Amino acid sequence: MNITRIGIVGYGNLGKGVELAIRSNPDMKLAFIATRRDPASVTPRTEGVPVYAYADLAQHTADADVVIVCGGSATDLPRQTPELAKLFNVVDSFDTHARIPEHFANVDAAAKESAHTAMISVGWDPGMFSLARLYGNCILPDGKDYTFWGTGVSQGHSDAIRRVEGVQDGKQYTVPVKAAMDAVRRGEQPDLTTRQKHTRECYVVAKPGADKAKIEHDIKTMPNYFDEYDTTVHFVSQEELNRDHSGIPHGGFVMRSGVTGAEGEHKHLIEYSLKLDSNPEFTTSVLIAYARAVSRLARENSFGCKTVFDIAPAYLSPLSGEELRAKML
Amino acid sequence: MNITRIGIVGYGNLGKGVELAIRSNPDMKLAFIATRRDPASVTPRTEGVPVYAYADLAQHTADADVVIVCGGSATDLPRQTPELAKLFNVVDSFDTHARIPEHFANVDAAAKESAHTAMISVGWDPGMFSLARLYGNCILPDGKDYTFWGTGVSQGHSDAIRRVEGVQDGKQYTVPVKAAMDAVRRGEQPDLTTRQKHTRECYVVAKPGADKAKIEHDIKTMPNYFDEYDTTVHFVSQEELNRDHSGIPHGGFVMRSGVTGAEGEHKHLIEYSLKLDSNPEFTTSVLIAYARAVSRLARENSFGCKTVFDIAPAYLSPLSGEELRAKML
């Protein structure tokens, strides 16, 4: 068995998820964890694994076949992934859709210059949902795409709630509108507004003495985050929030509705959906599978930056071509 | 735009579907139709397209970039695809799962020897469903696979009904059992017997004076086809059968139910489903998308036999890598 040695950079939700996901993959080994904090302050769940300072990583390039960059897309990844692509083969989960072309160019240049293989935007959206969109578009060119998210916790919207005056804590769920999904599934190809596709459910803990009516108003009218949606605000106690809303579930649906035939008389629906108890653990499960592909591509001297679109599915599997054809085709 | 010239071999349901699907793809052009019948007996829907005799195809190797072999898996494809892979880049929809390794080996040898690119088993199962199984297995290694088919017409089972004594005509629908699918969706990872996964609905036209009770008994107890299923037999008139059951819809569901976390405490469900008004037209839509990939791989001198597992998704699209990343990632 070809063992892939994985380095984790960043030990938050995502880094911890990678550490766990490695255990489910017998051909993977955790090589090290790296952090920008004081390495002594990090206690890995895995016994015996070294923790390095981010700044010292240039000394450890021989220790990992692939490094998974587990930072945030806002500020960490745009800097770290190109930096690390000069030292290692890398994978990240960069998810700021609008900035993907720029991030791709930076990582591609760094990886090609140093003869490394890099992958960006690996996860479920971007990632598996992007693949569902691509396959759907190529198979049914006469058609329309729909992506629905949820039911799930949006970190960005939860953060936005917590910044509202008088709010002590809060959690936001994005909920897809079933009537809209059913119309798509019937092949109606509806034009859907933002409001028709998703609703937003907020669970909010008010500070003692805060004006709840004002909090509700401030949330519902918040531009970019809530004003274009039908939003419901539920006030709960901190205990209730901790007890009932501590998970980070998510998921969603990618649908391609298309037609074929001499007159477009035959309707077809392709639907890909995810229902996830833990958003970060699923994301890291995808990252690990693609780390296997990156390690192989590096051995084949296929350098530069890739996305999920560029990876033949067989590269994700520890099985041989013969085994895959016999068991899964 | 890079135009891919497609040759169709075999002008049945599948060949006619390819002809239609080409119209939805502006970068595709129908080069010829070839048949084992008398070419004069074939009237293509597309004006001006030449019809060649199968036996004369060696004279037309320069006319098509890819040939789509539209025969049956039982006897046509095992002979034709290796034969044609010596002359052309080829794609087929070979779907006898158990014989895939043997067919792959034959086509691979023929294609490599003559420097062609070949793909076998392209469609939805094998094909898109195989991809869903592969991605699901790689992302959630601690999990279980489920494939449900239907609701849809099974050609093989319809043929079996029509061979029963006293039967004039008949159509069989494979129906997935909703209770079983729901148990999988709840993350229960049930062990399901054949009977628990699908039921079979038969619409049968009896010959005048035939013994309906005997027909029903003969169908329900037929080994391999019906004996392991809960089967319902509906007797209808030929008019009803023609009116209500002339379509060839199909579809199905591939589910991967898996867990992550320190103790496997987080459940995840990946579900891929298809709902198709026309089974052959959807299959040909997949074939056409992969013909585009085959044409590109041939230009890159990547010869031999491939399956959907070996094709990077970007190869299916007429868009460039930049466009794909900007629009679909």
XYZ file of C-alpha atoms in Angstrom, chain B residues 201-314:
114
model
C -45.175 -4.011 -11.662
C -46.229 -5.821 -14.826
C -48.763 -4.589 -17.373
C -49.762 -7.574 -19.465
C -51.933 -8.057 -22.537
C -53.200 -11.662 -22.613
C -53.840 -13.428 -25.903
C -57.534 -14.080 -26.570
C -58.662 -17.092 -24.511
C -55.407 -17.356 -22.535
C -55.447 -18.553 -18.911
C -54.771 -15.347 -16.959
C -54.276 -17.090 -13.633
C -51.600 -19.277 -15.204
C -49.910 -16.255 -16.843
C -49.818 -14.455 -13.501
C -48.406 -17.538 -11.776
C -45.804 -18.098 -14.500
C -44.613 -14.503 -14.282
C -44.475 -14.324 -10.496
C -42.497 -17.556 -10.144
C -40.058 -16.939 -12.997
C -36.541 -17.585 -11.650
C -33.958 -14.738 -11.784
C -36.520 -12.282 -13.095
C -39.454 -12.236 -10.670
C -39.329 -14.974 -8.016
C -37.273 -12.918 -5.550
C -39.557 -9.869 -5.805
C -43.028 -8.835 -4.785
C -44.564 -8.734 -8.245
C -47.935 -7.337 -9.247
C -49.544 -8.310 -12.551
C -52.119 -5.996 -14.118
C -54.012 -7.250 -17.156
C -54.753 -4.486 -19.639
C -55.929 -4.247 -23.241
C -53.478 -3.666 -26.070
C -55.008 -0.188 -26.474
C -54.367 0.651 -22.824
C -50.811 -0.660 -23.016
C -50.115 1.393 -26.144
C -51.737 4.487 -24.703
C -50.386 4.461 -21.132
C -47.169 2.471 -21.294
C -45.389 3.363 -24.507
C -42.720 5.544 -22.875
C -39.337 4.337 -21.683
C -38.858 6.304 -18.478
C -36.292 5.237 -15.904
C -34.100 6.542 -13.150
C -32.887 5.641 -9.713
C -30.928 6.580 -6.644
C -27.362 5.997 -5.486
C -26.869 6.626 -1.804
C -23.780 6.544 0.335
C -24.503 6.509 4.041
C -21.411 7.106 6.145
C -20.111 8.332 9.465
C -17.272 10.537 10.676
C -16.042 11.759 14.047
C -14.012 10.358 16.915
C -16.674 7.719 17.616
C -18.493 7.735 14.271
C -21.042 10.020 15.901
C -21.767 12.147 12.830
C -23.915 10.704 10.082
C -23.725 11.851 6.476
C -25.808 11.006 3.442
C -24.746 11.551 -0.163
C -27.565 10.951 -2.616
C -27.436 11.054 -6.404
C -30.674 10.538 -8.293
C -31.998 10.561 -11.822
C -35.564 10.936 -13.032
C -35.643 10.340 -16.766
C -38.506 10.578 -19.240
C -36.460 8.733 -21.831
C -33.859 6.207 -20.757
C -32.155 5.946 -24.203
C -32.091 9.713 -24.783
C -30.467 10.329 -21.403
C -27.957 7.556 -22.045
C -27.037 9.105 -25.382
C -26.666 12.516 -23.735
C -24.029 10.974 -21.488
C -22.383 9.228 -24.448
C -22.079 12.507 -26.348
C -20.483 14.324 -23.415
C -17.902 11.553 -23.073
C -17.323 11.501 -26.846
C -16.057 15.063 -26.408
C -13.628 13.805 -23.763
C -12.477 10.927 -25.981
C -11.773 13.277 -28.847
C -9.595 15.436 -26.598
C -7.754 12.503 -25.068
C -7.016 11.189 -28.558
C -5.519 14.567 -29.482
C -3.340 14.252 -26.371
C -2.242 10.766 -27.498
C -3.805 9.165 -24.449
C -4.647 5.826 -26.042
C -6.245 2.605 -24.806
C -9.498 1.884 -23.049
C -10.962 4.156 -20.357
C -14.069 4.258 -18.235
C -15.830 7.184 -16.572
C -13.445 6.704 -13.625
C -10.495 7.761 -15.783
C -11.877 11.000 -17.192
C -11.289 14.335 -15.474
C -14.693 16.080 -15.439
C -13.373 19.176 -17.259
